[in-house]
Amino acid sequence: RIAPVESGGGSVQAGGSLRLSCVLSGFTGTRYCIAWFRQAAGEEREGVATLHSGDPTAWYADAVKGRFTISRENANNTHYLQMYSLKPEDSGMYYCALKPGTYGCYSHSSTAFNYWGQGTQVTVSS
């Protein structure tokens, strides 16, 4: 059973940093798109960053460009979202999502992804 598992959330003050991790439990494929989404209370889930297994070029939402970095560590099937210069508006539940078998990250919509983690909470105080 494929189950992304997130960790690394927490509470920080504005300007602080966090690194989120996502382990793709049960997944052994070599071609996929991984994404981070976030959802604030009362808001829709929005794409934050995507990365394809065969392309080092990532996509970032405008709101996080220059502050967030998505990366992977192939040895342990783990993906990361490094977040710097956090703002209160970055607060929310962060989810890791996987789309296996795709040749690219063609969509940043949540409907494009097949497997989701349970989420990890990020709270940024001013």
mmCIF file of N, CA and C in Angstrom:
data_model
loop_
_atom_site.group_PDB
_atom_site.id
_atom_site.type_symbol
_atom_site.label_atom_id
_atom_site.label_comp_id
_atom_site.label_asym_id
_atom_site.label_seq_id
_atom_site.Cartn_x
_atom_site.Cartn_y
_atom_site.Cartn_z
ATOM 1 N N ARG A 1 0.846 -1.190 0.000
ATOM 2 C CA ARG A 1 0.000 0.000 0.000
ATOM 3 C C ARG A 1 0.876 1.232 0.000
ATOM 4 N N ILE A 2 0.606 2.127 -0.940
ATOM 5 C CA ILE A 2 1.378 3.367 -1.043
ATOM 6 C C ILE A 2 0.804 4.393 -0.082
ATOM 7 N N ALA A 3 1.674 4.958 0.725
ATOM 8 C CA ALA A 3 1.211 5.928 1.714
ATOM 9 C C ALA A 3 2.300 6.938 2.007
ATOM 10 N N PRO A 4 2.204 8.132 1.425
ATOM 11 C CA PRO A 4 3.163 9.175 1.797
ATOM 12 C C PRO A 4 3.005 9.521 3.276
ATOM 13 N N VAL A 5 4.124 9.732 3.938
ATOM 14 C CA VAL A 5 4.101 10.054 5.361
ATOM 15 C C VAL A 5 4.906 11.328 5.585
ATOM 16 N N GLU A 6 4.215 12.363 6.053
ATOM 17 C CA GLU A 6 4.868 13.650 6.284
ATOM 18 C C GLU A 6 5.317 13.783 7.736
ATOM 19 N N SER A 7 6.323 14.622 7.927
ATOM 20 C CA SER A 7 6.766 14.986 9.268
ATOM 21 C C SER A 7 7.509 16.313 9.188
ATOM 22 N N GLY A 8 7.772 16.897 10.347
ATOM 23 C CA GLY A 8 8.589 18.102 10.389
ATOM 24 C C GLY A 8 7.850 19.392 10.639
ATOM 25 N N GLY A 9 6.532 19.326 10.722
ATOM 26 C CA GLY A 9 5.785 20.536 11.005
ATOM 27 C C GLY A 9 6.019 21.023 12.434
ATOM 28 N N GLY A 10 5.529 22.209 12.719
ATOM 29 C CA GLY A 10 5.676 22.756 14.051
ATOM 30 C C GLY A 10 5.262 24.210 14.096
ATOM 31 N N SER A 11 5.604 24.848 15.202
ATOM 32 C CA SER A 11 5.279 26.261 15.407
ATOM 33 C C SER A 11 6.560 27.071 15.422
ATOM 34 N N VAL A 12 6.592 28.121 14.623
ATOM 35 C CA VAL A 12 7.756 28.999 14.565
ATOM 36 C C VAL A 12 7.288 30.443 14.510
ATOM 37 N N GLN A 13 8.198 31.338 14.781
ATOM 38 C CA GLN A 13 7.890 32.755 14.640
ATOM 39 C C GLN A 13 8.185 33.181 13.212
ATOM 40 N N ALA A 14 7.560 34.266 12.828
ATOM 41 C CA ALA A 14 7.790 34.811 11.492
ATOM 42 C C ALA A 14 9.285 35.039 11.276
ATOM 43 N N GLY A 15 9.735 34.665 10.083
ATOM 44 C CA GLY A 15 11.149 34.761 9.771
ATOM 45 C C GLY A 15 11.910 33.478 10.010
ATOM 46 N N GLY A 16 11.281 32.538 10.692
ATOM 47 C CA GLY A 16 11.924 31.276 10.997
ATOM 48 C C GLY A 16 11.897 30.291 9.846
ATOM 49 N N SER A 17 12.424 29.100 10.110
ATOM 50 C CA SER A 17 12.542 28.062 9.083
ATOM 51 C C SER A 17 12.020 26.734 9.603
ATOM 52 N N LEU A 18 11.577 25.918 8.664
ATOM 53 C CA LEU A 18 11.190 24.540 8.960
ATOM 54 C C LEU A 18 11.553 23.691 7.758
ATOM 55 N N ARG A 19 11.812 22.412 8.003
ATOM 56 C CA ARG A 19 11.994 21.473 6.904
ATOM 57 C C ARG A 19 11.007 20.334 7.075
ATOM 58 N N LEU A 20 10.152 20.188 6.093
ATOM 59 C CA LEU A 20 9.185 19.101 6.086
ATOM 60 C C LEU A 20 9.763 17.917 5.320
ATOM 61 N N SER A 21 9.425 16.723 5.767
ATOM 62 C CA SER A 21 9.873 15.502 5.102
ATOM 63 C C SER A 21 8.673 14.681 4.664
ATOM 64 N N CYS A 22 8.869 13.945 3.589
ATOM 65 C CA CYS A 22 7.825 13.054 3.090
ATOM 66 C C CYS A 22 8.477 11.753 2.649
ATOM 67 N N VAL A 23 8.127 10.677 3.307
ATOM 68 C CA VAL A 23 8.610 9.356 2.931
ATOM 69 C C VAL A 23 7.525 8.673 2.104
ATOM 70 N N LEU A 24 7.902 8.180 0.940
ATOM 71 C CA LEU A 24 6.933 7.513 0.060
ATOM 72 C C LEU A 24 6.867 6.037 0.428
ATOM 73 N N SER A 25 6.188 5.777 1.525
ATOM 74 C CA SER A 25 6.083 4.418 2.027
ATOM 75 C C SER A 25 5.337 3.529 1.038
ATOM 76 N N GLY A 26 5.901 2.357 0.752
ATOM 77 C CA GLY A 26 5.240 1.401 -0.126
ATOM 78 C C GLY A 26 5.403 1.666 -1.607
ATOM 79 N N PHE A 27 6.134 2.683 -1.982
ATOM 80 C CA PHE A 27 6.287 3.045 -3.392
ATOM 81 C C PHE A 27 7.705 2.762 -3.847
ATOM 82 N N THR A 28 7.822 2.034 -4.974
ATOM 83 C CA THR A 28 9.145 1.689 -5.491
ATOM 84 C C THR A 28 9.340 2.148 -6.926
ATOM 85 N N GLY A 29 8.426 2.898 -7.463
ATOM 86 C CA GLY A 29 8.531 3.360 -8.834
ATOM 87 C C GLY A 29 9.639 4.374 -9.018
ATOM 88 N N THR A 30 10.062 4.529 -10.274
ATOM 89 C CA THR A 30 11.149 5.452 -10.575
ATOM 90 C C THR A 30 10.682 6.652 -11.392
ATOM 91 N N ARG A 31 9.430 6.667 -11.802
ATOM 92 C CA ARG A 31 8.899 7.781 -12.579
ATOM 93 C C ARG A 31 7.647 8.292 -11.886
ATOM 94 N N TYR A 32 7.706 9.526 -11.426
ATOM 95 C CA TYR A 32 6.594 10.052 -10.644
ATOM 96 C C TYR A 32 6.725 11.568 -10.493
ATOM 97 N N CYS A 33 5.641 12.156 -10.073
ATOM 98 C CA CYS A 33 5.622 13.567 -9.686
ATOM 99 C C CYS A 33 5.271 13.642 -8.200
ATOM 100 N N ILE A 34 6.044 14.384 -7.460
ATOM 101 C CA ILE A 34 5.786 14.595 -6.043
ATOM 102 C C ILE A 34 5.401 16.052 -5.865
ATOM 103 N N ALA A 35 4.494 16.301 -4.941
ATOM 104 C CA ALA A 35 4.034 17.668 -4.716
ATOM 105 C C ALA A 35 3.810 17.927 -3.239
ATOM 106 N N TRP A 36 3.938 19.188 -2.890
ATOM 107 C CA TRP A 36 3.526 19.665 -1.579
ATOM 108 C C TRP A 36 2.352 20.616 -1.785
ATOM 109 N N PHE A 37 1.315 20.381 -0.991
ATOM 110 C CA PHE A 37 0.151 21.254 -0.966
ATOM 111 C C PHE A 37 -0.003 21.785 0.448
ATOM 112 N N ARG A 38 -0.783 22.830 0.578
ATOM 113 C CA ARG A 38 -1.119 23.320 1.911
ATOM 114 C C ARG A 38 -2.557 23.796 1.923
ATOM 115 N N GLN A 39 -3.116 23.768 3.124
ATOM 116 C CA GLN A 39 -4.501 24.186 3.281
ATOM 117 C C GLN A 39 -4.653 24.907 4.610
ATOM 118 N N ALA A 40 -4.999 26.174 4.526
ATOM 119 C CA ALA A 40 -5.293 26.945 5.727
ATOM 120 C C ALA A 40 -6.757 26.738 6.116
ATOM 121 N N ALA A 41 -7.050 26.998 7.352
ATOM 122 C CA ALA A 41 -8.420 26.822 7.839
ATOM 123 C C ALA A 41 -9.380 27.665 7.004
ATOM 124 N N GLY A 42 -10.418 27.028 6.497
ATOM 125 C CA GLY A 42 -11.421 27.735 5.723
ATOM 126 C C GLY A 42 -11.035 28.057 4.300
ATOM 127 N N GLU A 43 -9.868 27.589 3.892
ATOM 128 C CA GLU A 43 -9.386 27.866 2.537
ATOM 129 C C GLU A 43 -9.295 26.585 1.727
ATOM 130 N N GLU A 44 -9.170 26.761 0.421
ATOM 131 C CA GLU A 44 -8.977 25.615 -0.443
ATOM 132 C C GLU A 44 -7.525 25.138 -0.381
ATOM 133 N N ARG A 45 -7.351 23.876 -0.687
ATOM 134 C CA ARG A 45 -6.003 23.325 -0.752
ATOM 135 C C ARG A 45 -5.295 23.908 -1.972
ATOM 136 N N GLU A 46 -4.055 24.335 -1.777
ATOM 137 C CA GLU A 46 -3.315 24.949 -2.878
ATOM 138 C C GLU A 46 -1.955 24.291 -3.057
ATOM 139 N N GLY A 47 -1.520 24.224 -4.299
ATOM 140 C CA GLY A 47 -0.224 23.670 -4.594
ATOM 141 C C GLY A 47 0.881 24.626 -4.192
ATOM 142 N N VAL A 48 1.932 24.083 -3.610
ATOM 143 C CA VAL A 48 3.065 24.880 -3.151
ATOM 144 C C VAL A 48 4.279 24.637 -4.037
ATOM 145 N N ALA A 49 4.564 23.358 -4.300
ATOM 146 C CA ALA A 49 5.736 23.008 -5.107
ATOM 147 C C ALA A 49 5.567 21.620 -5.684
ATOM 148 N N THR A 50 6.161 21.397 -6.859
ATOM 149 C CA THR A 50 6.172 20.068 -7.459
ATOM 150 C C THR A 50 7.561 19.762 -7.982
ATOM 151 N N LEU A 51 7.848 18.469 -8.069
ATOM 152 C CA LEU A 51 9.142 18.014 -8.569
ATOM 153 C C LEU A 51 8.951 16.662 -9.232
ATOM 154 N N HIS A 52 9.516 16.516 -10.436
ATOM 155 C CA HIS A 52 9.417 15.239 -11.129
ATOM 156 C C HIS A 52 10.695 14.437 -10.920
ATOM 157 N N SER A 53 10.543 13.117 -10.914
ATOM 158 C CA SER A 53 11.678 12.230 -10.663
ATOM 159 C C SER A 53 12.779 12.369 -11.703
ATOM 160 N N GLY A 54 12.404 12.769 -12.921
ATOM 161 C CA GLY A 54 13.381 12.840 -13.993
ATOM 162 C C GLY A 54 13.763 14.245 -14.403
ATOM 163 N N ASP A 55 13.418 15.221 -13.612
ATOM 164 C CA ASP A 55 13.671 16.626 -13.974
ATOM 165 C C ASP A 55 14.063 17.397 -12.726
ATOM 166 N N PRO A 56 15.244 17.981 -12.704
ATOM 167 C CA PRO A 56 15.662 18.725 -11.507
ATOM 168 C C PRO A 56 14.959 20.067 -11.346
ATOM 169 N N THR A 57 14.238 20.488 -12.384
ATOM 170 C CA THR A 57 13.561 21.787 -12.316
ATOM 171 C C THR A 57 12.237 21.655 -11.593
ATOM 172 N N ALA A 58 12.075 22.402 -10.534
ATOM 173 C CA ALA A 58 10.854 22.358 -9.742
ATOM 174 C C ALA A 58 9.928 23.514 -10.107
ATOM 175 N N TRP A 59 8.664 23.327 -9.766
ATOM 176 C CA TRP A 59 7.679 24.413 -9.882
ATOM 177 C C TRP A 59 7.334 24.907 -8.490
ATOM 178 N N TYR A 60 7.179 26.223 -8.356
ATOM 179 C CA TYR A 60 6.789 26.805 -7.083
ATOM 180 C C TYR A 60 5.641 27.784 -7.289
ATOM 181 N N ALA A 61 4.754 27.813 -6.318
ATOM 182 C CA ALA A 61 3.721 28.841 -6.315
ATOM 183 C C ALA A 61 4.389 30.200 -6.121
ATOM 184 N N ASP A 62 3.811 31.226 -6.708
ATOM 185 C CA ASP A 62 4.398 32.563 -6.607
ATOM 186 C C ASP A 62 4.599 32.998 -5.156
ATOM 187 N N ALA A 63 3.693 32.588 -4.287
ATOM 188 C CA ALA A 63 3.743 33.032 -2.889
ATOM 189 C C ALA A 63 4.959 32.502 -2.133
ATOM 190 N N VAL A 64 5.591 31.445 -2.666
ATOM 191 C CA VAL A 64 6.710 30.833 -1.938
ATOM 192 C C VAL A 64 8.027 30.874 -2.695
ATOM 193 N N LYS A 65 8.008 31.373 -3.920
ATOM 194 C CA LYS A 65 9.231 31.418 -4.714
ATOM 195 C C LYS A 65 10.322 32.190 -3.989
ATOM 196 N N GLY A 66 11.513 31.614 -3.999
ATOM 197 C CA GLY A 66 12.641 32.260 -3.349
ATOM 198 C C GLY A 66 12.746 31.956 -1.868
ATOM 199 N N ARG A 67 11.710 31.348 -1.285
ATOM 200 C CA ARG A 67 11.718 31.027 0.147
ATOM 201 C C ARG A 67 11.657 29.533 0.421
ATOM 202 N N PHE A 68 11.005 28.783 -0.458
ATOM 203 C CA PHE A 68 10.836 27.347 -0.271
ATOM 204 C C PHE A 68 11.654 26.597 -1.321
ATOM 205 N N THR A 69 12.134 25.413 -0.934
ATOM 206 C CA THR A 69 12.865 24.555 -1.865
ATOM 207 C C THR A 69 12.387 23.121 -1.698
ATOM 208 N N ILE A 70 11.987 22.501 -2.802
ATOM 209 C CA ILE A 70 11.599 21.091 -2.791
ATOM 210 C C ILE A 70 12.790 20.276 -3.283
ATOM 211 N N SER A 71 13.038 19.141 -2.644
ATOM 212 C CA SER A 71 14.175 18.320 -3.028
ATOM 213 C C SER A 71 13.887 16.863 -2.704
ATOM 214 N N ARG A 72 14.779 15.989 -3.123
ATOM 215 C CA ARG A 72 14.606 14.566 -2.847
ATOM 216 C C ARG A 72 15.939 13.951 -2.469
ATOM 217 N N GLU A 73 15.831 12.874 -1.701
ATOM 218 C CA GLU A 73 16.989 12.080 -1.340
ATOM 219 C C GLU A 73 16.679 10.664 -1.772
ATOM 220 N N ASN A 74 17.219 10.257 -2.899
ATOM 221 C CA ASN A 74 16.844 8.982 -3.504
ATOM 222 C C ASN A 74 17.172 7.786 -2.619
ATOM 223 N N ALA A 75 18.228 7.888 -1.860
ATOM 224 C CA ALA A 75 18.681 6.736 -1.085
ATOM 225 C C ALA A 75 17.625 6.237 -0.110
ATOM 226 N N ASN A 76 16.830 7.121 0.432
ATOM 227 C CA ASN A 76 15.829 6.684 1.399
ATOM 228 C C ASN A 76 14.408 7.071 0.985
ATOM 229 N N ASN A 77 14.230 7.365 -0.325
ATOM 230 C CA ASN A 77 12.888 7.632 -0.869
ATOM 231 C C ASN A 77 12.175 8.747 -0.109
ATOM 232 N N THR A 78 12.934 9.744 0.255
ATOM 233 C CA THR A 78 12.403 10.848 1.048
ATOM 234 C C THR A 78 12.475 12.141 0.254
ATOM 235 N N HIS A 79 11.441 12.933 0.394
ATOM 236 C CA HIS A 79 11.386 14.242 -0.242
ATOM 237 C C HIS A 79 11.234 15.304 0.832
ATOM 238 N N TYR A 80 11.724 16.491 0.519
ATOM 239 C CA TYR A 80 11.751 17.540 1.511
ATOM 240 C C TYR A 80 11.143 18.830 0.966
ATOM 241 N N LEU A 81 10.639 19.616 1.883
ATOM 242 C CA LEU A 81 10.253 20.988 1.574
ATOM 243 C C LEU A 81 10.945 21.862 2.616
ATOM 244 N N GLN A 82 11.998 22.523 2.191
ATOM 245 C CA GLN A 82 12.720 23.438 3.073
ATOM 246 C C GLN A 82 12.066 24.799 2.961
ATOM 247 N N MET A 83 11.682 25.348 4.111
ATOM 248 C CA MET A 83 10.946 26.607 4.128
ATOM 249 C C MET A 83 11.733 27.634 4.941
ATOM 250 N N TYR A 84 12.054 28.734 4.314
ATOM 251 C CA TYR A 84 12.763 29.835 4.958
ATOM 252 C C TYR A 84 11.869 31.073 5.003
ATOM 253 N N SER A 85 12.263 32.016 5.835
ATOM 254 C CA SER A 85 11.564 33.310 5.913
ATOM 255 C C SER A 85 10.067 33.129 6.008
ATOM 256 N N LEU A 86 9.656 32.276 6.912
ATOM 257 C CA LEU A 86 8.235 31.942 7.025
ATOM 258 C C LEU A 86 7.409 33.147 7.454
ATOM 259 N N LYS A 87 6.198 33.195 6.928
ATOM 260 C CA LYS A 87 5.263 34.274 7.217
ATOM 261 C C LYS A 87 4.008 33.686 7.845
ATOM 262 N N PRO A 88 3.255 34.472 8.583
ATOM 263 C CA PRO A 88 2.006 33.956 9.162
ATOM 264 C C PRO A 88 1.076 33.364 8.106
ATOM 265 N N GLU A 89 1.071 33.927 6.913
ATOM 266 C CA GLU A 89 0.201 33.406 5.860
ATOM 267 C C GLU A 89 0.670 32.062 5.316
ATOM 268 N N ASP A 90 1.832 31.588 5.735
ATOM 269 C CA ASP A 90 2.277 30.242 5.368
ATOM 270 C C ASP A 90 1.675 29.172 6.280
ATOM 271 N N SER A 91 0.983 29.575 7.306
ATOM 272 C CA SER A 91 0.400 28.629 8.252
ATOM 273 C C SER A 91 -0.655 27.763 7.575
ATOM 274 N N GLY A 92 -0.724 26.515 8.010
ATOM 275 C CA GLY A 92 -1.720 25.598 7.470
ATOM 276 C C GLY A 92 -1.250 24.171 7.607
ATOM 277 N N MET A 93 -2.103 23.273 7.122
ATOM 278 C CA MET A 93 -1.736 21.863 7.067
ATOM 279 C C MET A 93 -1.021 21.624 5.742
ATOM 280 N N TYR A 94 0.134 21.011 5.819
ATOM 281 C CA TYR A 94 0.925 20.732 4.629
ATOM 282 C C TYR A 94 0.833 19.244 4.297
ATOM 283 N N TYR A 95 0.560 18.988 3.023
ATOM 284 C CA TYR A 95 0.382 17.621 2.557
ATOM 285 C C TYR A 95 1.381 17.282 1.468
ATOM 286 N N CYS A 96 1.844 16.047 1.503
ATOM 287 C CA CYS A 96 2.671 15.489 0.441
ATOM 288 C C CYS A 96 1.763 14.650 -0.452
ATOM 289 N N ALA A 97 1.931 14.777 -1.750
ATOM 290 C CA ALA A 97 1.086 14.045 -2.686
ATOM 291 C C ALA A 97 1.936 13.432 -3.794
ATOM 292 N N LEU A 98 1.475 12.308 -4.303
ATOM 293 C CA LEU A 98 2.233 11.544 -5.296
ATOM 294 C C LEU A 98 1.370 11.189 -6.491
ATOM 295 N N LYS A 99 1.951 11.351 -7.667
ATOM 296 C CA LYS A 99 1.325 10.855 -8.886
ATOM 297 C C LYS A 99 2.327 9.914 -9.547
ATOM 298 N N PRO A 100 2.105 8.597 -9.453
ATOM 299 C CA PRO A 100 3.058 7.650 -10.025
ATOM 300 C C PRO A 100 2.938 7.544 -11.542
ATOM 301 N N GLY A 101 4.026 7.134 -12.160
ATOM 302 C CA GLY A 101 3.984 6.744 -13.561
ATOM 303 C C GLY A 101 3.897 7.861 -14.577
ATOM 304 N N THR A 102 3.950 9.086 -14.146
ATOM 305 C CA THR A 102 3.787 10.192 -15.086
ATOM 306 C C THR A 102 5.146 10.653 -15.636
ATOM 307 N N TYR A 103 5.128 11.173 -16.862
ATOM 308 C CA TYR A 103 6.362 11.650 -17.477
ATOM 309 C C TYR A 103 6.683 13.089 -17.095
ATOM 310 N N GLY A 104 5.808 13.717 -16.371
ATOM 311 C CA GLY A 104 6.070 15.086 -15.950
ATOM 312 C C GLY A 104 5.072 15.536 -14.913
ATOM 313 N N CYS A 105 5.329 16.689 -14.310
ATOM 314 C CA CYS A 105 4.378 17.301 -13.388
ATOM 315 C C CYS A 105 3.563 18.294 -14.207
ATOM 316 N N TYR A 106 2.467 17.807 -14.776
ATOM 317 C CA TYR A 106 1.719 18.612 -15.728
ATOM 318 C C TYR A 106 0.658 19.479 -15.075
ATOM 319 N N SER A 107 0.310 19.168 -13.847
ATOM 320 C CA SER A 107 -0.757 19.905 -13.183
ATOM 321 C C SER A 107 -0.381 20.161 -11.740
ATOM 322 N N HIS A 108 -0.814 21.325 -11.247
ATOM 323 C CA HIS A 108 -0.604 21.664 -9.846
ATOM 324 C C HIS A 108 -1.900 21.568 -9.061
ATOM 325 N N SER A 109 -2.890 20.958 -9.684
ATOM 326 C CA SER A 109 -4.185 20.805 -9.029
ATOM 327 C C SER A 109 -4.186 19.570 -8.154
ATOM 328 N N SER A 110 -4.869 19.644 -7.035
ATOM 329 C CA SER A 110 -4.922 18.501 -6.126
ATOM 330 C C SER A 110 -5.590 17.290 -6.776
ATOM 331 N N THR A 111 -6.443 17.510 -7.758
ATOM 332 C CA THR A 111 -7.140 16.396 -8.399
ATOM 333 C C THR A 111 -6.216 15.550 -9.259
ATOM 334 N N ALA A 112 -5.025 16.053 -9.554
ATOM 335 C CA ALA A 112 -4.087 15.321 -10.414
ATOM 336 C C ALA A 112 -3.302 14.263 -9.658
ATOM 337 N N PHE A 113 -3.363 14.260 -8.351
ATOM 338 C CA PHE A 113 -2.513 13.390 -7.547
ATOM 339 C C PHE A 113 -3.313 12.257 -6.935
ATOM 340 N N ASN A 114 -2.667 11.077 -6.912
ATOM 341 C CA ASN A 114 -3.374 9.853 -6.552
ATOM 342 C C ASN A 114 -3.244 9.480 -5.073
ATOM 343 N N TYR A 115 -2.099 9.796 -4.480
ATOM 344 C CA TYR A 115 -1.838 9.356 -3.112
ATOM 345 C C TYR A 115 -1.466 10.557 -2.243
ATOM 346 N N TRP A 116 -2.029 10.552 -1.046
ATOM 347 C CA TRP A 116 -1.869 11.685 -0.135
ATOM 348 C C TRP A 116 -1.456 11.219 1.251
ATOM 349 N N GLY A 117 -0.630 12.060 1.885
ATOM 350 C CA GLY A 117 -0.323 11.818 3.272
ATOM 351 C C GLY A 117 -1.389 12.418 4.177
ATOM 352 N N GLN A 118 -1.201 12.239 5.466
ATOM 353 C CA GLN A 118 -2.165 12.740 6.448
ATOM 354 C C GLN A 118 -1.959 14.214 6.774
ATOM 355 N N GLY A 119 -0.803 14.733 6.409
ATOM 356 C CA GLY A 119 -0.541 16.146 6.629
ATOM 357 C C GLY A 119 0.270 16.408 7.885
ATOM 358 N N THR A 120 0.939 17.537 7.876
ATOM 359 C CA THR A 120 1.687 17.995 9.049
ATOM 360 C C THR A 120 1.419 19.486 9.214
ATOM 361 N N GLN A 121 1.150 19.901 10.436
ATOM 362 C CA GLN A 121 0.706 21.261 10.697
ATOM 363 C C GLN A 121 1.891 22.223 10.816
ATOM 364 N N VAL A 122 1.770 23.346 10.140
ATOM 365 C CA VAL A 122 2.747 24.430 10.243
ATOM 366 C C VAL A 122 2.029 25.668 10.761
ATOM 367 N N THR A 123 2.542 26.236 11.835
ATOM 368 C CA THR A 123 1.964 27.446 12.411
ATOM 369 C C THR A 123 3.052 28.499 12.545
ATOM 370 N N VAL A 124 2.824 29.639 11.922
ATOM 371 C CA VAL A 124 3.790 30.729 11.956
ATOM 372 C C VAL A 124 3.143 31.907 12.675
ATOM 373 N N SER A 125 3.751 32.325 13.756
ATOM 374 C CA SER A 125 3.206 33.430 14.531
ATOM 375 C C SER A 125 3.946 34.724 14.218
ATOM 376 N N SER A 126 3.215 35.823 14.333
ATOM 377 C CA SER A 126 3.815 37.135 14.008
ATOM 378 C C SER A 126 4.493 37.747 15.213
#
